[in-house]
Amino acid sequence: MKRLILFEFIIIFLATTFESDTPPGWYQQTLPVNKIINDIFFIDTSNGWAVTTGGTNFTDTAYIFYTTNGGNNWLIQKTGIEKLDAIQFLDNNNGYAVGKLFTTTNLSIYKTTNGGVNWQGLNNITGVGPTDLFFVNKDTGWICDNEGTFGAGLQKTTNGGLSWFQQLDRTFKPTKLFFLNKDTGWVGTNEPNGRLFRTTNSGVNWDLQYTISTAFISIFFINGKNGWIRAGGTNGVQYTTDGGFIWSNAQGTLAGYDIKFENDSVGISGSVPNIAKSTDGGKTWGNQITPPNTYLSVFALKGDTLNGWAGTYNFIKTTDGGGTINYLGIQQTSSEIPTNYKLHQNYPNPFNPVTNIIYELKVKKFVKLEVFDITGREIIDLVNLEQQAGTYKVDWNAGSLPSGVYFYSLIIDGITVDTKKMVLIK
């Protein structure tokens, strides 16, 4: 009897002690071959794929990798003398990949109906890439090629890639795609200014929504209202809450090389040299600690705020949401414990366009520092995280906003402690 009890105790101890052997935050995973990762796609926490570039010559090899255990182990499913840019799966069986063949003037378009065990080459389209794709079901999807002289433009299929027809020609230089369903989608271009077009009739017509100075790098919508974009250069993330008609600049780290949101509040983005994360709908971005490298591709599952993957020259994963978010412009100026909560007047005031705000916390609490305009419309959450007791200073650049009167509130655990007025004069 004593031996039985001891045995049960050992089993319980081992089960609780080794319940999870994954490290906290973002940690490195290993692919079979060290290659540049161009795209990542998971259909659940276990099954996922990654595609790589084959370099820029006629002898280098691109790969499609596959995992059944969340990325702990990867198998090689396909190799080719080409450059693979994008991959997407509709379910466990049906998936597509697209890239550029080095040996011809054609794009390489592949389809699988058995989870990637076999990949069928589809009718290749003349083009030179780089490319993107988006399928809304196993039959209907789009690919694009952003080269303006010999590119394929924007092409659509309704029969699983057996045939394609053009919806935008190569002069638009379509770069990035995102669709909510078979009718509603967006395409970002590079011509040379980046332009964002929206369709509500499956690509028959495309309406110009927005123009920016450089080519689009990423587009992501979580629903018909909330979306995020990033263009090149020093353009950071921009967000919309009305379906793409009005866009606002996000604050914080220069995120946005690839954007994925788990819900309308929490999202991750590629950045250098860490992963960027937002918890306020993409209005504010901070960095998470990662093995330092360049991470231009990310993936997050809708509704799952814990699991995420990222990679370019390195491949990493998190199972706990990635850990602490470090926001640019937020400094703890003193760890001495204040006697109360206090919101200071911003300085300078009036300001143009940078000011700083100091606040004090007497105990560890969840803090929001919210800015809104004279009509009461929220502009940005400068702080949206749990903080230790102490004194903090936040720098805010209002360069994208017009002159006027603005207000800011210190909110502790959902209760507004104080609100003050500030004046922006340009």
Coordinates of N, CA and C in Angstrom, one line a residue, residues 186-189 191 193-198 207-214 216 221 228-231 235-240 243-249 400:
W186 N -8.9 43.9 -49.8 CA -8.0 45.0 -50.1 C -6.8 44.6 -50.8
V187 N -6.2 45.5 -51.6 CA -4.9 45.3 -52.3 C -4.1 46.6 -52.1
G188 N -2.9 46.4 -51.7 CA -2.0 47.5 -51.6 C -1.0 47.5 -52.7
T189 N -0.6 48.7 -53.3 CA 0.2 48.7 -54.5 C 1.4 49.6 -54.2
E191 N 3.4 52.3 -56.9 CA 3.3 52.8 -58.3 C 3.7 54.2 -58.6
N193 N 3.9 55.7 -55.5 CA 3.3 55.8 -54.2 C 2.4 54.6 -53.9
G194 N 2.3 54.3 -52.6 CA 1.5 53.1 -52.3 C 0.0 53.6 -52.3
R195 N -0.8 52.8 -52.9 CA -2.3 53.1 -52.8 C -3.0 51.8 -52.3
L196 N -4.0 52.1 -51.5 CA -4.9 51.0 -51.0 C -6.2 51.0 -51.7
F197 N -6.6 49.9 -52.3 CA -7.8 49.8 -53.0 C -8.7 48.8 -52.2
R198 N -10.0 49.0 -52.2 CA -10.9 48.0 -51.6 C -12.0 47.6 -52.7
D207 N -12.0 50.3 -55.5 CA -12.1 51.7 -55.2 C -10.9 52.2 -54.4
L208 N -10.3 53.3 -54.8 CA -9.2 53.9 -54.0 C -9.6 54.4 -52.7
Q209 N -9.0 53.9 -51.6 CA -9.3 54.3 -50.3 C -8.3 55.2 -49.6
Y210 N -7.0 55.0 -50.0 CA -5.9 55.7 -49.2 C -4.6 55.7 -50.1
T211 N -3.9 56.8 -49.9 CA -2.6 56.9 -50.6 C -1.5 57.2 -49.6
I212 N -0.4 56.6 -49.7 CA 0.8 56.8 -48.8 C 2.0 56.9 -49.7
S213 N 3.1 57.3 -49.1 CA 4.3 57.7 -49.9 C 5.1 56.6 -50.4
T214 N 5.0 55.4 -49.8 CA 5.8 54.3 -50.3 C 5.0 53.0 -50.4
F216 N 3.3 49.3 -50.1 CA 2.7 48.6 -48.9 C 3.5 47.3 -48.6
F221 N -6.9 42.9 -41.6 CA -8.1 43.3 -41.1 C -8.7 42.1 -40.2
W228 N -5.2 47.2 -40.1 CA -3.9 47.8 -39.9 C -3.1 47.7 -41.2
I229 N -2.3 48.7 -41.5 CA -1.4 48.7 -42.7 C 0.0 49.2 -42.3
R230 N 0.9 48.9 -43.1 CA 2.3 49.4 -43.0 C 2.9 49.6 -44.3
A231 N 3.4 50.8 -44.6 CA 4.2 51.0 -45.8 C 5.7 51.1 -45.5
N235 N 7.6 55.0 -42.4 CA 6.1 54.9 -42.1 C 5.9 53.7 -41.1
G236 N 5.3 54.0 -40.0 CA 5.0 52.9 -39.1 C 3.6 52.3 -39.3
V237 N 3.1 51.7 -38.3 CA 1.7 51.1 -38.4 C 0.7 52.2 -38.5
Q238 N -0.3 52.0 -39.3 CA -1.5 52.9 -39.2 C -2.7 52.0 -39.0
Y239 N -3.7 52.5 -38.3 CA -4.9 51.7 -38.0 C -6.2 52.5 -38.4
T240 N -7.2 51.7 -38.7 CA -8.5 52.2 -39.0 C -9.6 51.5 -38.2
G243 N -13.2 50.6 -41.5 CA -13.1 49.9 -42.7 C -12.1 50.4 -43.7
G244 N -11.3 51.3 -43.3 CA -10.2 51.8 -44.2 C -10.4 53.2 -44.9
F245 N -11.4 53.9 -44.4 CA -11.6 55.2 -45.0 C -10.8 56.3 -44.3
I246 N -10.6 56.1 -43.0 CA -9.8 57.0 -42.2 C -8.7 56.2 -41.5
W247 N -7.4 56.7 -41.6 CA -6.3 56.0 -41.0 C -5.6 56.9 -40.1
S248 N -5.1 56.4 -38.9 CA -4.4 57.1 -37.9 C -3.0 56.5 -37.7
N249 N -2.0 57.3 -37.3 CA -0.7 56.8 -37.0 C -0.6 56.1 -35.7
S400 N 1.3 64.3 -36.0 CA 0.3 63.9 -37.0 C -1.1 64.6 -36.7

